[in-house]
Every structure is written in structure tokens, then in C-alpha cells.
Amino acid sequence: MKNTKKKKRMFSWMNPKLEVRDTKKYGKGVFAKKNLKKDETLFVMGGYVLDIKDENHLKGFPEDKAIEISEDFSFCPLAPKDIELMPQHHVNHNCEPNAGWHGQVFMVAMRDINIGEEITYDYAMVICSNRNSKAYFKMKCKCGSKNCRKIIDEEGWKNSGLQKKYKGYFQWYLEEKINKNKNV
């Protein structure tokens, strides 16, 4: 019998060992359906790439849904329906994350991840203040980890403790800024 199930067009690739489901705490999240090894690829990002000027002109949505891939560009859904095509937008923040970045588009496991664990990354790994952006990202953290920073904003990447802790797992453009500042 022929499989008539229609495949949904996606902007991003999500590891089949992951699933999106309700967190019972703060909306949807991404969880491990199977064990994952350290440095295993979790997502290959894709989607609409917007420059800061275009992002500044969006009305009401997406606000906090952009994932920065450079100082001037973000993966950004244009409407709520786009989030289902870009499942990386369901990965929540945690001050003790189990996922990080390799380059611009690869989200990877920072350690072995067990079945049932929520996939999280620290937003400090991707968010950087940009003088051309009309928005400034700031949120109260509700992660509950013992090292919770309470407030997450665009300056977190400058924290030397986080730089050491996440070395090799920041978005490439932030790794570049960190390395450049250390060489000054």
C-alpha cells in the first residue's frame, strides 16, 4: 500500500530523536525521545533571514522569536504559523543549558542528554545588543536552576564566566567578538 501521508515542508531540520510538546510550565518546548550524545546535532536552522531594518518594521510579531545568526541578521518567523516550520523556536532558555551552537546554523548537545530531558540553551549564546535594532531583549528568567541569573538580556555574552563555560558553543559571531576582545 502506498504511503499517502503528505510530508510537511519545513524550514529547519530537527533530529528525529526530538519532539515538540507542552512543558507544563511555559508553553511548548523540545524534548528528547531518545538518548543523545555530546555534540550530536539537534537542529540545522533555517527559515526567513531578516536584516535588522526589516525586523524593526515587523509589527507586533515576532518580538522575541528571532534567533540571531550575526550582528545584523536573524532567523525570524514572519507569522505565528511559521513557528511550526521552524521548531528551533520552541527551544527554551535555561541558565544551565544542555545545548549550544556550532557555527551559525547547528544546534548541538553540550553533554549527553537523556530521554525525557527538555532541550535548552542559554540565550546569552545568541543575543547581542545592536545599535541598529529598535528593540532591546530583556526577560525575567524562570528556569529555576541553582545558577539562575534572574534577568536575561543582550549583555549576557559579555560575562567572562559564561564565556569560559560556553567556549565553543556561542553563535559564531559572538565567539568572534569574544576572541577579538581578548586579543585587544
Tab-separated table of C-alpha atoms in Angstrom:
chain	number	residue	atom	x	y	z
A	1	MET	CA	0.000	0.000	0.000
A	2	LYS	CA	1.305	3.426	-0.933
A	3	ASN	CA	2.013	5.909	1.873
A	4	THR	CA	-0.331	8.819	1.232
A	5	LYS	CA	0.712	10.824	4.268
A	6	LYS	CA	1.800	14.207	2.973
A	7	LYS	CA	5.156	15.464	4.259
A	8	LYS	CA	5.089	18.912	5.778
A	9	ARG	CA	7.512	21.430	4.272
A	10	MET	CA	9.966	22.564	6.930
A	11	PHE	CA	12.444	25.420	7.056
A	12	SER	CA	14.686	23.614	9.544
A	13	TRP	CA	15.829	20.067	10.263
A	14	MET	CA	15.108	18.654	13.720
A	15	ASN	CA	16.809	15.471	14.897
A	16	PRO	CA	14.207	12.652	14.815
A	17	LYS	CA	15.193	11.826	18.418
A	18	LEU	CA	13.447	15.076	19.457
A	19	GLU	CA	9.820	16.117	19.761
A	20	VAL	CA	7.941	19.358	20.425
A	21	ARG	CA	5.444	19.133	23.279
A	22	ASP	CA	3.951	21.139	26.133
A	23	THR	CA	6.325	21.928	29.018
A	24	LYS	CA	3.525	22.233	31.609
A	25	LYS	CA	5.475	25.300	32.775
A	26	TYR	CA	5.818	27.878	29.975
A	27	GLY	CA	4.252	26.728	26.721
A	28	LYS	CA	5.906	24.433	24.225
A	29	GLY	CA	9.405	23.017	24.443
A	30	VAL	CA	11.605	20.453	22.712
A	31	PHE	CA	12.285	17.132	24.445
A	32	ALA	CA	14.499	14.100	23.851
A	33	LYS	CA	12.574	10.988	22.714
A	34	LYS	CA	15.838	9.009	22.743
A	35	ASN	CA	19.234	9.460	24.371
A	36	LEU	CA	21.572	11.903	22.643
A	37	LYS	CA	25.371	12.038	22.747
A	38	LYS	CA	27.514	15.104	23.409
A	39	ASP	CA	27.996	17.175	20.220
A	40	GLU	CA	25.191	15.323	18.402
A	41	THR	CA	23.365	17.673	16.031
A	42	LEU	CA	19.944	18.643	17.362
A	43	PHE	CA	18.871	21.175	14.728
A	44	VAL	CA	20.040	22.580	11.438
A	45	MET	CA	18.468	26.027	11.431
A	46	GLY	CA	16.634	27.529	8.542
A	47	GLY	CA	13.868	29.984	7.891
A	48	TYR	CA	13.367	33.538	6.852
A	49	VAL	CA	16.567	35.535	7.211
A	50	LEU	CA	15.858	39.169	8.056
A	51	ASP	CA	18.231	42.045	8.473
A	52	ILE	CA	17.772	44.361	11.441
A	53	LYS	CA	15.981	47.012	9.361
A	54	ASP	CA	13.391	44.501	8.134
A	55	GLU	CA	12.976	43.041	11.614
A	56	ASN	CA	12.436	46.566	13.003
A	57	HIS	CA	9.494	47.032	10.600
A	58	LEU	CA	7.593	43.922	11.715
A	59	LYS	CA	4.509	44.899	13.673
A	60	GLY	CA	3.580	43.026	16.872
A	61	PHE	CA	5.064	39.691	15.867
A	62	PRO	CA	7.680	38.142	16.245
A	63	GLU	CA	9.164	40.247	19.072
A	64	ASP	CA	11.140	37.591	20.989
A	65	LYS	CA	11.078	34.907	18.277
A	66	ALA	CA	14.161	35.932	16.279
A	67	ILE	CA	17.336	33.851	16.617
A	68	GLU	CA	20.358	35.979	15.816
A	69	ILE	CA	22.880	34.472	13.391
A	70	SER	CA	25.047	37.580	13.102
A	71	GLU	CA	25.001	41.106	14.430
A	72	ASP	CA	22.769	42.210	11.582
A	73	PHE	CA	20.753	39.093	10.622
A	74	SER	CA	18.287	36.745	12.322
A	75	PHE	CA	16.204	33.698	11.532
A	76	CYS	CA	12.784	35.091	12.156
A	77	PRO	CA	9.247	33.796	11.632
A	78	LEU	CA	7.013	36.319	9.912
A	79	ALA	CA	3.754	34.988	11.366
A	80	PRO	CA	2.759	32.597	14.176
A	81	LYS	CA	2.115	29.799	11.648
A	82	ASP	CA	5.807	29.925	10.628
A	83	ILE	CA	6.914	28.734	14.073
A	84	GLU	CA	5.662	25.223	13.290
A	85	LEU	CA	8.000	25.207	10.258
A	86	MET	CA	10.909	26.390	12.426
A	87	PRO	CA	10.830	24.102	15.507
A	88	GLN	CA	14.040	25.624	16.904
A	89	HIS	CA	11.825	28.450	18.161
A	90	HIS	CA	10.380	26.060	20.751
A	91	VAL	CA	13.779	25.543	22.420
A	92	ASN	CA	13.605	27.413	25.714
A	93	HIS	CA	16.233	29.251	27.747
A	94	ASN	CA	17.966	27.782	30.780
A	95	CYS	CA	20.906	29.143	32.768
A	96	GLU	CA	22.215	25.527	32.919
A	97	PRO	CA	21.671	24.519	29.265
A	98	ASN	CA	22.281	21.182	27.594
A	99	ALA	CA	22.527	22.597	24.047
A	100	GLY	CA	24.718	25.141	22.300
A	101	TRP	CA	25.810	26.240	18.843
A	102	HIS	CA	28.373	25.234	16.259
A	103	GLY	CA	28.706	27.946	13.635
A	104	GLN	CA	25.585	29.815	12.581
A	105	VAL	CA	23.038	27.097	11.961
A	106	PHE	CA	23.876	23.993	14.007
A	107	MET	CA	22.444	23.472	17.492
A	108	VAL	CA	24.266	20.612	19.239
A	109	ALA	CA	24.191	18.753	22.545
A	110	MET	CA	26.734	20.202	25.012
A	111	ARG	CA	26.627	16.962	27.014
A	112	ASP	CA	24.865	13.603	26.867
A	113	ILE	CA	21.096	14.163	27.068
A	114	ASN	CA	18.715	11.540	28.457
A	115	ILE	CA	15.257	10.523	27.258
A	116	GLY	CA	12.630	12.962	28.533
A	117	GLU	CA	15.000	15.894	29.119
A	118	GLU	CA	13.976	19.261	27.752
A	119	ILE	CA	16.448	20.718	25.260
A	120	THR	CA	17.524	24.204	26.365
A	121	TYR	CA	20.192	26.759	25.535
A	122	ASP	CA	21.287	29.951	27.232
A	123	TYR	CA	20.019	32.932	25.257
A	124	ALA	CA	23.354	34.626	26.056
A	125	MET	CA	24.810	32.324	23.374
A	126	VAL	CA	22.953	34.176	20.601
A	127	ILE	CA	21.711	37.564	21.813
A	128	CYS	CA	23.834	40.662	21.389
A	129	SER	CA	22.846	44.325	21.539
A	130	ASN	CA	22.798	46.001	18.153
A	131	ARG	CA	22.794	49.759	17.841
A	132	ASN	CA	20.537	49.485	14.760
A	133	SER	CA	17.826	47.467	16.497
A	134	LYS	CA	14.824	49.330	17.865
A	135	ALA	CA	14.164	46.547	20.379
A	136	TYR	CA	16.172	45.567	23.445
A	137	PHE	CA	15.684	41.996	24.653
A	138	LYS	CA	15.209	41.559	28.384
A	139	MET	CA	13.268	38.901	30.283
A	140	LYS	CA	12.822	37.571	33.794
A	141	CYS	CA	14.266	34.080	33.914
A	142	LYS	CA	12.080	31.312	35.317
A	143	CYS	CA	14.449	28.399	34.665
A	144	GLY	CA	14.845	27.561	38.353
A	145	SER	CA	18.438	26.351	38.037
A	146	LYS	CA	20.738	26.857	41.032
A	147	ASN	CA	22.809	29.299	38.938
A	148	CYS	CA	19.843	31.249	37.558
A	149	ARG	CA	20.834	34.811	36.596
A	150	LYS	CA	17.213	36.046	37.165
A	151	ILE	CA	17.411	38.584	34.290
A	152	ILE	CA	18.382	37.625	30.732
A	153	ASP	CA	19.323	40.443	28.387
A	154	GLU	CA	21.566	41.362	25.461
A	155	GLU	CA	24.673	41.781	27.620
A	156	GLY	CA	24.952	38.209	28.970
A	157	TRP	CA	27.544	37.155	26.388
A	158	LYS	CA	29.982	39.691	27.910
A	159	ASN	CA	30.063	37.788	31.232
A	160	SER	CA	33.561	36.245	31.496
A	161	GLY	CA	32.204	33.287	33.487
A	162	LEU	CA	29.717	32.479	30.721
A	163	GLN	CA	32.404	32.959	28.079
A	164	LYS	CA	34.527	30.323	29.787
A	165	LYS	CA	31.584	27.978	30.462
A	166	TYR	CA	30.220	28.129	26.890
A	167	LYS	CA	33.500	28.384	24.949
A	168	GLY	CA	32.918	26.793	21.562
A	169	TYR	CA	29.122	26.877	21.937
A	170	PHE	CA	28.318	30.565	21.252
A	171	GLN	CA	26.940	31.620	17.876
A	172	TRP	CA	29.994	32.143	15.654
A	173	TYR	CA	29.653	35.945	15.543
A	174	LEU	CA	29.708	36.144	19.345
A	175	GLU	CA	32.687	33.753	19.510
A	176	GLU	CA	34.433	36.147	17.102
A	177	LYS	CA	33.602	39.182	19.281
A	178	ILE	CA	34.769	37.376	22.422
A	179	ASN	CA	38.037	36.287	20.802
A	180	LYS	CA	38.619	39.768	19.348
A	181	ASN	CA	38.079	41.429	22.747
A	182	LYS	CA	40.539	39.023	24.398
A	183	ASN	CA	43.191	39.896	21.827
A	184	VAL	CA	42.897	43.655	22.376
